[in-house]
């Protein structure tokens, strides 16, 4: 639909047929005035892909998403209309058509750039919320079968100049692999194939800053009292890259904190973000201990520090909300996480969605029920035994 804007003035007869369904009018009546049979309609559809999937669904997170868009709709819609109206990208023509029939019309010597859906019902699932709430004359087409995928690839690559991308590594196109793209550390890679281009890899790049504070090392004695020190994003990235399991994909932290002993030595790090589902909960993105040390269960002290009243205060200041609980996700090949056992409550166990792990474990617990001094005392009594024969620290 955005293609109609890029060819100039959208044909009003094409957009006038798009209207809210009768069954959605009560819940989405605030969108009706934005359907102007022009750029406003296109802007409404573009914004709709971000929140319509939450309409009518139970849960605090979905309710907040819809409420946020409803309360800010006029400003967001006006901003999108302005951006669409000022775009300097222009198309000579635009067709609402299946890629298979379109490729038959393109001259044999013309360059082709195409990104068809190479997984079953991909676009259908993506735009399902739009079809649920809006009535329009949708084009008729057949989803791509495995045989169709082969045919489409053949039609694309049988030209002097072409470019395509897929979320599949296609062995037959290895000579034409020009790039591997990962938008985020957890995102699936996309493989870019082209007839002529330089080969490159595009991946997230994290800033790194030096951390000058000393770390607890093998042979060092851990002494109190414990303190917390805020970390810059680059410092957190540096410590995470040094000590965290490399198979764990990094995430962006709103709050990163170093745990230090009485001599100012870093014992470990934890990182927090506001929960997307529960208003008074913080999500423990990452927690790890430095290594090697003489304390095999040092990681439990980091968890205790992360759930302390001092950490609770830092979270409340950073997130501007009351924090009463903490939750986290652990990936493990064991049915329980020994690091969180006895400290947090296991609320859900399921198969892992990350390669290399058997289980995905959900944990939850109270926040602020003890101080840093209490944390050190509890840890020293239960898990603080020192050994010099096995230096793990994690």
mmCIF file with all atom_site columns, N, CA, C and O in Angstrom, residues 226-231 236 239-240 244 253-260 266-273 282-289 299 301-315 319 326 339-340 367 372:
data_model
loop_
_atom_site.group_PDB
_atom_site.id
_atom_site.type_symbol
_atom_site.label_atom_id
_atom_site.label_alt_id
_atom_site.label_comp_id
_atom_site.label_asym_id
_atom_site.label_entity_id
_atom_site.label_seq_id
_atom_site.pdbx_PDB_ins_code
_atom_site.Cartn_x
_atom_site.Cartn_y
_atom_site.Cartn_z
_atom_site.occupancy
_atom_site.B_iso_or_equiv
_atom_site.pdbx_formal_charge
_atom_site.auth_seq_id
_atom_site.auth_comp_id
_atom_site.auth_asym_id
_atom_site.auth_atom_id
_atom_site.pdbx_PDB_model_num
ATOM 1   N N  . UNK A 1 226 ? 29.624 -4.949  51.032 1.00 0.00 ? 226 UNK A N  1
ATOM 2   C CA . UNK A 1 226 ? 29.341 -4.885  49.600 1.00 0.00 ? 226 UNK A CA 1
ATOM 3   C C  . UNK A 1 226 ? 28.835 -3.497  49.226 1.00 0.00 ? 226 UNK A C  1
ATOM 4   O O  . UNK A 1 226 ? 28.165 -2.824  50.004 1.00 0.00 ? 226 UNK A O  1
ATOM 5   N N  . UNK A 1 227 ? 29.159 -3.078  48.020 1.00 0.00 ? 227 UNK A N  1
ATOM 6   C CA . UNK A 1 227 ? 28.652 -1.816  47.471 1.00 0.00 ? 227 UNK A CA 1
ATOM 7   C C  . UNK A 1 227 ? 28.225 -2.044  46.027 1.00 0.00 ? 227 UNK A C  1
ATOM 8   O O  . UNK A 1 227 ? 28.659 -3.014  45.380 1.00 0.00 ? 227 UNK A O  1
ATOM 9   N N  . UNK A 1 228 ? 27.392 -1.135  45.516 1.00 0.00 ? 228 UNK A N  1
ATOM 10  C CA . UNK A 1 228 ? 26.934 -1.184  44.125 1.00 0.00 ? 228 UNK A CA 1
ATOM 11  C C  . UNK A 1 228 ? 27.464 0.031   43.383 1.00 0.00 ? 228 UNK A C  1
ATOM 12  O O  . UNK A 1 228 ? 27.485 1.141   43.934 1.00 0.00 ? 228 UNK A O  1
ATOM 13  N N  . UNK A 1 229 ? 27.891 -0.165  42.142 1.00 0.00 ? 229 UNK A N  1
ATOM 14  C CA . UNK A 1 229 ? 28.414 0.934   41.321 1.00 0.00 ? 229 UNK A CA 1
ATOM 15  C C  . UNK A 1 229 ? 27.776 0.864   39.943 1.00 0.00 ? 229 UNK A C  1
ATOM 16  O O  . UNK A 1 229 ? 27.773 -0.202  39.303 1.00 0.00 ? 229 UNK A O  1
ATOM 17  N N  . UNK A 1 230 ? 27.236 1.987   39.480 1.00 0.00 ? 230 UNK A N  1
ATOM 18  C CA . UNK A 1 230 ? 26.614 2.032   38.159 1.00 0.00 ? 230 UNK A CA 1
ATOM 19  C C  . UNK A 1 230 ? 27.677 1.899   37.069 1.00 0.00 ? 230 UNK A C  1
ATOM 20  O O  . UNK A 1 230 ? 28.793 2.412   37.202 1.00 0.00 ? 230 UNK A O  1
ATOM 21  N N  . UNK A 1 231 ? 27.307 1.214   35.995 1.00 0.00 ? 231 UNK A N  1
ATOM 22  C CA . UNK A 1 231 ? 28.205 1.012   34.864 1.00 0.00 ? 231 UNK A CA 1
ATOM 23  C C  . UNK A 1 231 ? 27.661 1.721   33.631 1.00 0.00 ? 231 UNK A C  1
ATOM 24  O O  . UNK A 1 231 ? 26.452 1.767   33.408 1.00 0.00 ? 231 UNK A O  1
ATOM 25  N N  . UNK A 1 236 ? 29.603 -2.147  30.738 1.00 0.00 ? 236 UNK A N  1
ATOM 26  C CA . UNK A 1 236 ? 28.828 -3.376  30.894 1.00 0.00 ? 236 UNK A CA 1
ATOM 27  C C  . UNK A 1 236 ? 29.115 -4.344  29.750 1.00 0.00 ? 236 UNK A C  1
ATOM 28  O O  . UNK A 1 236 ? 29.301 -5.550  29.955 1.00 0.00 ? 236 UNK A O  1
ATOM 29  N N  . UNK A 1 239 ? 32.549 -6.069  30.316 1.00 0.00 ? 239 UNK A N  1
ATOM 30  C CA . UNK A 1 239 ? 32.539 -7.110  31.344 1.00 0.00 ? 239 UNK A CA 1
ATOM 31  C C  . UNK A 1 239 ? 31.707 -8.314  30.902 1.00 0.00 ? 239 UNK A C  1
ATOM 32  O O  . UNK A 1 239 ? 32.056 -9.455  31.177 1.00 0.00 ? 239 UNK A O  1
ATOM 33  N N  . UNK A 1 240 ? 30.595 -8.055  30.237 1.00 0.00 ? 240 UNK A N  1
ATOM 34  C CA . UNK A 1 240 ? 29.766 -9.157  29.751 1.00 0.00 ? 240 UNK A CA 1
ATOM 35  C C  . UNK A 1 240 ? 30.526 -10.008 28.740 1.00 0.00 ? 240 UNK A C  1
ATOM 36  O O  . UNK A 1 240 ? 30.473 -11.237 28.780 1.00 0.00 ? 240 UNK A O  1
ATOM 37  N N  . UNK A 1 244 ? 30.570 -13.487 30.625 1.00 0.00 ? 244 UNK A N  1
ATOM 38  C CA . UNK A 1 244 ? 29.304 -14.187 30.388 1.00 0.00 ? 244 UNK A CA 1
ATOM 39  C C  . UNK A 1 244 ? 29.483 -15.281 29.350 1.00 0.00 ? 244 UNK A C  1
ATOM 40  O O  . UNK A 1 244 ? 30.292 -15.150 28.421 1.00 0.00 ? 244 UNK A O  1
ATOM 41  N N  . UNK A 1 253 ? 20.499 -3.208  28.180 1.00 0.00 ? 253 UNK A N  1
ATOM 42  C CA . UNK A 1 253 ? 20.130 -3.017  29.582 1.00 0.00 ? 253 UNK A CA 1
ATOM 43  C C  . UNK A 1 253 ? 19.797 -1.557  29.858 1.00 0.00 ? 253 UNK A C  1
ATOM 44  O O  . UNK A 1 253 ? 20.492 -0.655  29.395 1.00 0.00 ? 253 UNK A O  1
ATOM 45  N N  . UNK A 1 254 ? 18.729 -1.321  30.612 1.00 0.00 ? 254 UNK A N  1
ATOM 46  C CA . UNK A 1 254 ? 18.407 0.027   31.074 1.00 0.00 ? 254 UNK A CA 1
ATOM 47  C C  . UNK A 1 254 ? 19.246 0.431   32.283 1.00 0.00 ? 254 UNK A C  1
ATOM 48  O O  . UNK A 1 254 ? 19.506 1.601   32.508 1.00 0.00 ? 254 UNK A O  1
ATOM 49  N N  . UNK A 1 255 ? 19.654 -0.581  33.054 1.00 0.00 ? 255 UNK A N  1
ATOM 50  C CA . UNK A 1 255 ? 20.429 -0.335  34.267 1.00 0.00 ? 255 UNK A CA 1
ATOM 51  C C  . UNK A 1 255 ? 21.459 -1.441  34.426 1.00 0.00 ? 255 UNK A C  1
ATOM 52  O O  . UNK A 1 255 ? 21.103 -2.619  34.496 1.00 0.00 ? 255 UNK A O  1
ATOM 53  N N  . UNK A 1 256 ? 22.737 -1.080  34.441 1.00 0.00 ? 256 UNK A N  1
ATOM 54  C CA . UNK A 1 256 ? 23.822 -2.043  34.630 1.00 0.00 ? 256 UNK A CA 1
ATOM 55  C C  . UNK A 1 256 ? 24.600 -1.664  35.873 1.00 0.00 ? 256 UNK A C  1
ATOM 56  O O  . UNK A 1 256 ? 24.964 -0.492  36.067 1.00 0.00 ? 256 UNK A O  1
ATOM 57  N N  . UNK A 1 257 ? 24.862 -2.649  36.736 1.00 0.00 ? 257 UNK A N  1
ATOM 58  C CA . UNK A 1 257 ? 25.441 -2.389  38.051 1.00 0.00 ? 257 UNK A CA 1
ATOM 59  C C  . UNK A 1 257 ? 26.556 -3.391  38.346 1.00 0.00 ? 257 UNK A C  1
ATOM 60  O O  . UNK A 1 257 ? 26.390 -4.598  38.101 1.00 0.00 ? 257 UNK A O  1
ATOM 61  N N  . UNK A 1 258 ? 27.667 -2.901  38.860 1.00 0.00 ? 258 UNK A N  1
ATOM 62  C CA . UNK A 1 258 ? 28.749 -3.760  39.330 1.00 0.00 ? 258 UNK A CA 1
ATOM 63  C C  . UNK A 1 258 ? 28.622 -3.955  40.832 1.00 0.00 ? 258 UNK A C  1
ATOM 64  O O  . UNK A 1 258 ? 28.296 -3.013  41.564 1.00 0.00 ? 258 UNK A O  1
ATOM 65  N N  . UNK A 1 259 ? 28.860 -5.171  41.287 1.00 0.00 ? 259 UNK A N  1
ATOM 66  C CA . UNK A 1 259 ? 28.863 -5.488  42.717 1.00 0.00 ? 259 UNK A CA 1
ATOM 67  C C  . UNK A 1 259 ? 30.319 -5.530  43.174 1.00 0.00 ? 259 UNK A C  1
ATOM 68  O O  . UNK A 1 259 ? 31.128 -6.281  42.609 1.00 0.00 ? 259 UNK A O  1
ATOM 69  N N  . UNK A 1 260 ? 30.669 -4.719  44.192 1.00 0.00 ? 260 UNK A N  1
ATOM 70  C CA . UNK A 1 260 ? 32.055 -4.629  44.662 1.00 0.00 ? 260 UNK A CA 1
ATOM 71  C C  . UNK A 1 260 ? 32.150 -5.059  46.119 1.00 0.00 ? 260 UNK A C  1
ATOM 72  O O  . UNK A 1 260 ? 31.193 -4.946  46.888 1.00 0.00 ? 260 UNK A O  1
ATOM 73  N N  . UNK A 1 266 ? 35.642 -5.728  41.869 1.00 0.00 ? 266 UNK A N  1
ATOM 74  C CA . UNK A 1 266 ? 34.393 -6.159  41.237 1.00 0.00 ? 266 UNK A CA 1
ATOM 75  C C  . UNK A 1 266 ? 34.209 -7.660  41.435 1.00 0.00 ? 266 UNK A C  1
ATOM 76  O O  . UNK A 1 266 ? 35.104 -8.461  41.125 1.00 0.00 ? 266 UNK A O  1
ATOM 77  N N  . UNK A 1 267 ? 33.045 -8.024  41.983 1.00 0.00 ? 267 UNK A N  1
ATOM 78  C CA . UNK A 1 267 ? 32.704 -9.441  42.186 1.00 0.00 ? 267 UNK A CA 1
ATOM 79  C C  . UNK A 1 267 ? 31.840 -9.975  41.050 1.00 0.00 ? 267 UNK A C  1
ATOM 80  O O  . UNK A 1 267 ? 31.876 -11.174 40.756 1.00 0.00 ? 267 UNK A O  1
ATOM 81  N N  . UNK A 1 268 ? 31.078 -9.117  40.440 1.00 0.00 ? 268 UNK A N  1
ATOM 82  C CA . UNK A 1 268 ? 30.181 -9.525  39.366 1.00 0.00 ? 268 UNK A CA 1
ATOM 83  C C  . UNK A 1 268 ? 29.331 -8.361  38.920 1.00 0.00 ? 268 UNK A C  1
ATOM 84  O O  . UNK A 1 268 ? 29.499 -7.219  39.379 1.00 0.00 ? 268 UNK A O  1
ATOM 85  N N  . UNK A 1 269 ? 28.398 -8.638  38.032 1.00 0.00 ? 269 UNK A N  1
ATOM 86  C CA . UNK A 1 269 ? 27.578 -7.605  37.408 1.00 0.00 ? 269 UNK A CA 1
ATOM 87  C C  . UNK A 1 269 ? 26.153 -8.125  37.259 1.00 0.00 ? 269 UNK A C  1
ATOM 88  O O  . UNK A 1 269 ? 25.934 -9.320  37.014 1.00 0.00 ? 269 UNK A O  1
ATOM 89  N N  . UNK A 1 270 ? 25.171 -7.225  37.411 1.00 0.00 ? 270 UNK A N  1
ATOM 90  C CA . UNK A 1 270 ? 23.809 -7.554  37.025 1.00 0.00 ? 270 UNK A CA 1
ATOM 91  C C  . UNK A 1 270 ? 23.227 -6.394  36.233 1.00 0.00 ? 270 UNK A C  1
ATOM 92  O O  . UNK A 1 270 ? 23.655 -5.240  36.383 1.00 0.00 ? 270 UNK A O  1
ATOM 93  N N  . UNK A 1 271 ? 22.265 -6.705  35.374 1.00 0.00 ? 271 UNK A N  1
ATOM 94  C CA . UNK A 1 271 ? 21.628 -5.700  34.520 1.00 0.00 ? 271 UNK A CA 1
ATOM 95  C C  . UNK A 1 271 ? 20.124 -5.880  34.562 1.00 0.00 ? 271 UNK A C  1
ATOM 96  O O  . UNK A 1 271 ? 19.625 -7.007  34.560 1.00 0.00 ? 271 UNK A O  1
ATOM 97  N N  . UNK A 1 272 ? 19.408 -4.767  34.605 1.00 0.00 ? 272 UNK A N  1
ATOM 98  C CA . UNK A 1 272 ? 17.955 -4.774  34.750 1.00 0.00 ? 272 UNK A CA 1
ATOM 99  C C  . UNK A 1 272 ? 17.282 -3.975  33.634 1.00 0.00 ? 272 UNK A C  1
ATOM 100 O O  . UNK A 1 272 ? 17.873 -3.072  33.039 1.00 0.00 ? 272 UNK A O  1
ATOM 101 N N  . UNK A 1 273 ? 16.013 -4.312  33.403 1.00 0.00 ? 273 UNK A N  1
ATOM 102 C CA . UNK A 1 273 ? 15.139 -3.552  32.515 1.00 0.00 ? 273 UNK A CA 1
ATOM 103 C C  . UNK A 1 273 ? 13.736 -3.601  33.100 1.00 0.00 ? 273 UNK A C  1
ATOM 104 O O  . UNK A 1 273 ? 13.382 -4.560  33.786 1.00 0.00 ? 273 UNK A O  1
ATOM 105 N N  . UNK A 1 282 ? 10.814 -5.795  37.854 1.00 0.00 ? 282 UNK A N  1
ATOM 106 C CA . UNK A 1 282 ? 12.023 -5.574  37.064 1.00 0.00 ? 282 UNK A CA 1
ATOM 107 C C  . UNK A 1 282 ? 12.449 -6.902  36.433 1.00 0.00 ? 282 UNK A C  1
ATOM 108 O O  . UNK A 1 282 ? 12.273 -7.962  37.040 1.00 0.00 ? 282 UNK A O  1
ATOM 109 N N  . UNK A 1 283 ? 12.981 -6.818  35.241 1.00 0.00 ? 283 UNK A N  1
ATOM 110 C CA . UNK A 1 283 ? 13.449 -8.027  34.558 1.00 0.00 ? 283 UNK A CA 1
ATOM 111 C C  . UNK A 1 283 ? 14.970 -8.093  34.643 1.00 0.00 ? 283 UNK A C  1
ATOM 112 O O  . UNK A 1 283 ? 15.669 -7.154  34.240 1.00 0.00 ? 283 UNK A O  1
ATOM 113 N N  . UNK A 1 284 ? 15.472 -9.183  35.208 1.00 0.00 ? 284 UNK A N  1
ATOM 114 C CA . UNK A 1 284 ? 16.915 -9.382  35.352 1.00 0.00 ? 284 UNK A CA 1
ATOM 115 C C  . UNK A 1 284 ? 17.463 -9.908  34.029 1.00 0.00 ? 284 UNK A C  1
ATOM 116 O O  . UNK A 1 284 ? 17.358 -11.084 33.708 1.00 0.00 ? 284 UNK A O  1
ATOM 117 N N  . UNK A 1 285 ? 18.016 -8.987  33.233 1.00 0.00 ? 285 UNK A N  1
ATOM 118 C CA . UNK A 1 285 ? 18.512 -9.347  31.905 1.00 0.00 ? 285 UNK A CA 1
ATOM 119 C C  . UNK A 1 285 ? 19.753 -10.221 31.964 1.00 0.00 ? 285 UNK A C  1
ATOM 120 O O  . UNK A 1 285 ? 19.936 -11.129 31.151 1.00 0.00 ? 285 UNK A O  1
ATOM 121 N N  . UNK A 1 286 ? 20.605 -9.923  32.919 1.00 0.00 ? 286 UNK A N  1
ATOM 122 C CA . UNK A 1 286 ? 21.890 -10.611 32.964 1.00 0.00 ? 286 UNK A CA 1
ATOM 123 C C  . UNK A 1 286 ? 22.463 -10.523 34.374 1.00 0.00 ? 286 UNK A C  1
ATOM 124 O O  . UNK A 1 286 ? 22.286 -9.515  35.063 1.00 0.00 ? 286 UNK A O  1
ATOM 125 N N  . UNK A 1 287 ? 23.110 -11.583 34.815 1.00 0.00 ? 287 UNK A N  1
ATOM 126 C CA . UNK A 1 287 ? 23.845 -11.568 36.083 1.00 0.00 ? 287 UNK A CA 1
ATOM 127 C C  . UNK A 1 287 ? 24.965 -12.593 35.988 1.00 0.00 ? 287 UNK A C  1
ATOM 128 O O  . UNK A 1 287 ? 24.747 -13.721 35.555 1.00 0.00 ? 287 UNK A O  1
ATOM 129 N N  . UNK A 1 288 ? 26.142 -12.197 36.354 1.00 0.00 ? 288 UNK A N  1
ATOM 130 C CA . UNK A 1 288 ? 27.290 -13.098 36.257 1.00 0.00 ? 288 UNK A CA 1
ATOM 131 C C  . UNK A 1 288 ? 28.370 -12.653 37.231 1.00 0.00 ? 288 UNK A C  1
ATOM 132 O O  . UNK A 1 288 ? 28.448 -11.484 37.622 1.00 0.00 ? 288 UNK A O  1
ATOM 133 N N  . UNK A 1 289 ? 29.195 -13.606 37.625 1.00 0.00 ? 289 UNK A N  1
ATOM 134 C CA . UNK A 1 289 ? 30.324 -13.349 38.521 1.00 0.00 ? 289 UNK A CA 1
ATOM 135 C C  . UNK A 1 289 ? 31.620 -13.331 37.722 1.00 0.00 ? 289 UNK A C  1
ATOM 136 O O  . UNK A 1 289 ? 31.710 -13.911 36.632 1.00 0.00 ? 289 UNK A O  1
ATOM 137 N N  . UNK A 1 299 ? 28.377 -16.646 42.068 1.00 0.00 ? 299 UNK A N  1
ATOM 138 C CA . UNK A 1 299 ? 27.251 -16.143 41.283 1.00 0.00 ? 299 UNK A CA 1
ATOM 139 C C  . UNK A 1 299 ? 25.992 -15.984 42.131 1.00 0.00 ? 299 UNK A C  1
ATOM 140 O O  . UNK A 1 299 ? 25.153 -15.122 41.855 1.00 0.00 ? 299 UNK A O  1
ATOM 141 N N  . UNK A 1 301 ? 25.895 -14.861 45.145 1.00 0.00 ? 301 UNK A N  1
ATOM 142 C CA . UNK A 1 301 ? 26.012 -13.574 45.824 1.00 0.00 ? 301 UNK A CA 1
ATOM 143 C C  . UNK A 1 301 ? 25.561 -12.439 44.897 1.00 0.00 ? 301 UNK A C  1
ATOM 144 O O  . UNK A 1 301 ? 24.949 -11.467 45.349 1.00 0.00 ? 301 UNK A O  1
ATOM 145 N N  . UNK A 1 302 ? 25.826 -12.577 43.604 1.00 0.00 ? 302 UNK A N  1
ATOM 146 C CA . UNK A 1 302 ? 25.407 -11.550 42.656 1.00 0.00 ? 302 UNK A CA 1
ATOM 147 C C  . UNK A 1 302 ? 23.883 -11.501 42.562 1.00 0.00 ? 302 UNK A C  1
ATOM 148 O O  . UNK A 1 302 ? 23.285 -10.425 42.485 1.00 0.00 ? 302 UNK A O  1
ATOM 149 N N  . UNK A 1 303 ? 23.243 -12.671 42.586 1.00 0.00 ? 303 UNK A N  1
ATOM 150 C CA . UNK A 1 303 ? 21.777 -12.712 42.558 1.00 0.00 ? 303 UNK A CA 1
ATOM 151 C C  . UNK A 1 303 ? 21.204 -12.079 43.827 1.00 0.00 ? 303 UNK A C  1
ATOM 152 O O  . UNK A 1 303 ? 20.236 -11.306 43.772 1.00 0.00 ? 303 UNK A O  1
ATOM 153 N N  . UNK A 1 304 ? 21.795 -12.378 44.965 1.00 0.00 ? 304 UNK A N  1
ATOM 154 C CA . UNK A 1 304 ? 21.350 -11.772 46.220 1.00 0.00 ? 304 UNK A CA 1
ATOM 155 C C  . UNK A 1 304 ? 21.517 -10.252 46.193 1.00 0.00 ? 304 UNK A C  1
ATOM 156 O O  . UNK A 1 304 ? 20.645 -9.510  46.665 1.00 0.00 ? 304 UNK A O  1
ATOM 157 N N  . UNK A 1 305 ? 22.609 -9.784  45.647 1.00 0.00 ? 305 UNK A N  1
ATOM 158 C CA . UNK A 1 305 ? 22.823 -8.340  45.537 1.00 0.00 ? 305 UNK A CA 1
ATOM 159 C C  . UNK A 1 305 ? 21.809 -7.710  44.583 1.00 0.00 ? 305 UNK A C  1
ATOM 160 O O  . UNK A 1 305 ? 21.330 -6.589  44.813 1.00 0.00 ? 305 UNK A O  1
ATOM 161 N N  . UNK A 1 306 ? 21.464 -8.420  43.516 1.00 0.00 ? 306 UNK A N  1
ATOM 162 C CA . UNK A 1 306 ? 20.527 -7.895  42.516 1.00 0.00 ? 306 UNK A CA 1
ATOM 163 C C  . UNK A 1 306 ? 19.110 -7.780  43.059 1.00 0.00 ? 306 UNK A C  1
ATOM 164 O O  . UNK A 1 306 ? 18.301 -7.015  42.524 1.00 0.00 ? 306 UNK A O  1
ATOM 165 N N  . UNK A 1 307 ? 18.786 -8.545  44.114 1.00 0.00 ? 307 UNK A N  1
ATOM 166 C CA . UNK A 1 307 ? 17.443 -8.494  44.694 1.00 0.00 ? 307 UNK A CA 1
ATOM 167 C C  . UNK A 1 307 ? 17.421 -7.749  46.029 1.00 0.00 ? 307 UNK A C  1
ATOM 168 O O  . UNK A 1 307 ? 16.436 -7.807  46.758 1.00 0.00 ? 307 UNK A O  1
ATOM 169 N N  . UNK A 1 308 ? 18.482 -7.031  46.347 1.00 0.00 ? 308 UNK A N  1
ATOM 170 C CA . UNK A 1 308 ? 18.588 -6.308  47.617 1.00 0.00 ? 308 UNK A CA 1
ATOM 171 C C  . UNK A 1 308 ? 17.771 -5.016  47.589 1.00 0.00 ? 308 UNK A C  1
ATOM 172 O O  . UNK A 1 308 ? 17.340 -4.546  46.523 1.00 0.00 ? 308 UNK A O  1
ATOM 173 N N  . UNK A 1 309 ? 17.597 -4.434  48.759 1.00 0.00 ? 309 UNK A N  1
ATOM 174 C CA . UNK A 1 309 ? 16.873 -3.162  48.844 1.00 0.00 ? 309 UNK A CA 1
ATOM 175 C C  . UNK A 1 309 ? 17.652 -2.037  48.166 1.00 0.00 ? 309 UNK A C  1
ATOM 176 O O  . UNK A 1 309 ? 17.057 -1.105  47.613 1.00 0.00 ? 309 UNK A O  1
ATOM 177 N N  . UNK A 1 310 ? 18.979 -2.116  48.198 1.00 0.00 ? 310 UNK A N  1
ATOM 178 C CA . UNK A 1 310 ? 19.793 -1.105  47.515 1.00 0.00 ? 310 UNK A CA 1
ATOM 179 C C  . UNK A 1 310 ? 19.593 -1.191  45.993 1.00 0.00 ? 310 UNK A C  1
ATOM 180 O O  . UNK A 1 310 ? 19.482 -0.169  45.312 1.00 0.00 ? 310 UNK A O  1
ATOM 181 N N  . UNK A 1 311 ? 19.545 -2.418  45.465 1.00 0.00 ? 311 UNK A N  1
ATOM 182 C CA . UNK A 1 311 ? 19.292 -2.593  44.032 1.00 0.00 ? 311 UNK A CA 1
ATOM 183 C C  . UNK A 1 311 ? 17.867 -2.165  43.685 1.00 0.00 ? 311 UNK A C  1
ATOM 184 O O  . UNK A 1 311 ? 17.617 -1.598  42.610 1.00 0.00 ? 311 UNK A O  1
ATOM 185 N N  . UNK A 1 312 ? 16.931 -2.434  44.577 1.00 0.00 ? 312 UNK A N  1
ATOM 186 C CA . UNK A 1 312 ? 15.548 -2.013  44.368 1.00 0.00 ? 312 UNK A CA 1
ATOM 187 C C  . UNK A 1 312 ? 15.459 -0.495  44.217 1.00 0.00 ? 312 UNK A C  1
ATOM 188 O O  . UNK A 1 312 ? 14.756 0.012   43.333 1.00 0.00 ? 312 UNK A O  1
ATOM 189 N N  . UNK A 1 313 ? 16.182 0.237   45.050 1.00 0.00 ? 313 UNK A N  1
ATOM 190 C CA . UNK A 1 313 ? 16.173 1.698   44.979 1.00 0.00 ? 313 UNK A CA 1
ATOM 191 C C  . UNK A 1 313 ? 16.744 2.184   43.649 1.00 0.00 ? 313 UNK A C  1
ATOM 192 O O  . UNK A 1 313 ? 16.201 3.114   43.029 1.00 0.00 ? 313 UNK A O  1
ATOM 193 N N  . UNK A 1 314 ? 17.828 1.561   43.174 1.00 0.00 ? 314 UNK A N  1
ATOM 194 C CA . UNK A 1 314 ? 18.408 1.944   41.885 1.00 0.00 ? 314 UNK A CA 1
ATOM 195 C C  . UNK A 1 314 ? 17.412 1.706   40.755 1.00 0.00 ? 314 UNK A C  1
ATOM 196 O O  . UNK A 1 314 ? 17.286 2.533   39.843 1.00 0.00 ? 314 UNK A O  1
ATOM 197 N N  . UNK A 1 315 ? 16.701 0.579   40.797 1.00 0.00 ? 315 UNK A N  1
ATOM 198 C CA . UNK A 1 315 ? 15.714 0.271   39.762 1.00 0.00 ? 315 UNK A CA 1
ATOM 199 C C  . UNK A 1 315 ? 14.579 1.293   39.773 1.00 0.00 ? 315 UNK A C  1
ATOM 200 O O  . UNK A 1 315 ? 14.135 1.753   38.717 1.00 0.00 ? 315 UNK A O  1
ATOM 201 N N  . UNK A 1 319 ? 13.724 3.501   36.551 1.00 0.00 ? 319 UNK A N  1
ATOM 202 C CA . UNK A 1 319 ? 12.502 3.200   35.807 1.00 0.00 ? 319 UNK A CA 1
ATOM 203 C C  . UNK A 1 319 ? 11.346 4.119   36.159 1.00 0.00 ? 319 UNK A C  1
ATOM 204 O O  . UNK A 1 319 ? 10.286 4.034   35.546 1.00 0.00 ? 319 UNK A O  1
ATOM 205 N N  . UNK A 1 326 ? 11.094 -9.250  40.937 1.00 0.00 ? 326 UNK A N  1
ATOM 206 C CA . UNK A 1 326 ? 12.073 -9.421  39.865 1.00 0.00 ? 326 UNK A CA 1
ATOM 207 C C  . UNK A 1 326 ? 11.801 -10.753 39.180 1.00 0.00 ? 326 UNK A C  1
ATOM 208 O O  . UNK A 1 326 ? 11.353 -11.722 39.808 1.00 0.00 ? 326 UNK A O  1
ATOM 209 N N  . UNK A 1 339 ? 22.086 -21.813 39.999 1.00 0.00 ? 339 UNK A N  1
ATOM 210 C CA . UNK A 1 339 ? 22.387 -20.451 40.435 1.00 0.00 ? 339 UNK A CA 1
ATOM 211 C C  . UNK A 1 339 ? 21.185 -19.818 41.123 1.00 0.00 ? 339 UNK A C  1
ATOM 212 O O  . UNK A 1 339 ? 21.328 -19.128 42.149 1.00 0.00 ? 339 UNK A O  1
ATOM 213 N N  . UNK A 1 340 ? 19.992 -20.027 40.598 1.00 0.00 ? 340 UNK A N  1
ATOM 214 C CA . UNK A 1 340 ? 18.793 -19.404 41.158 1.00 0.00 ? 340 UNK A CA 1
ATOM 215 C C  . UNK A 1 340 ? 18.090 -20.278 42.198 1.00 0.00 ? 340 UNK A C  1
ATOM 216 O O  . UNK A 1 340 ? 17.210 -19.788 42.910 1.00 0.00 ? 340 UNK A O  1
ATOM 217 N N  . UNK A 1 367 ? 11.615 -8.432  45.571 1.00 0.00 ? 367 UNK A N  1
ATOM 218 C CA . UNK A 1 367 ? 12.704 -7.458  45.453 1.00 0.00 ? 367 UNK A CA 1
ATOM 219 C C  . UNK A 1 367 ? 12.744 -6.614  46.717 1.00 0.00 ? 367 UNK A C  1
ATOM 220 O O  . UNK A 1 367 ? 11.708 -6.122  47.184 1.00 0.00 ? 367 UNK A O  1
ATOM 221 N N  . UNK A 1 372 ? 22.230 -5.322  51.369 1.00 0.00 ? 372 UNK A N  1
ATOM 222 C CA . UNK A 1 372 ? 23.495 -5.888  50.899 1.00 0.00 ? 372 UNK A CA 1
ATOM 223 C C  . UNK A 1 372 ? 24.235 -6.579  52.042 1.00 0.00 ? 372 UNK A C  1
ATOM 224 O O  . UNK A 1 372 ? 24.878 -7.622  51.841 1.00 0.00 ? 372 UNK A O  1
#
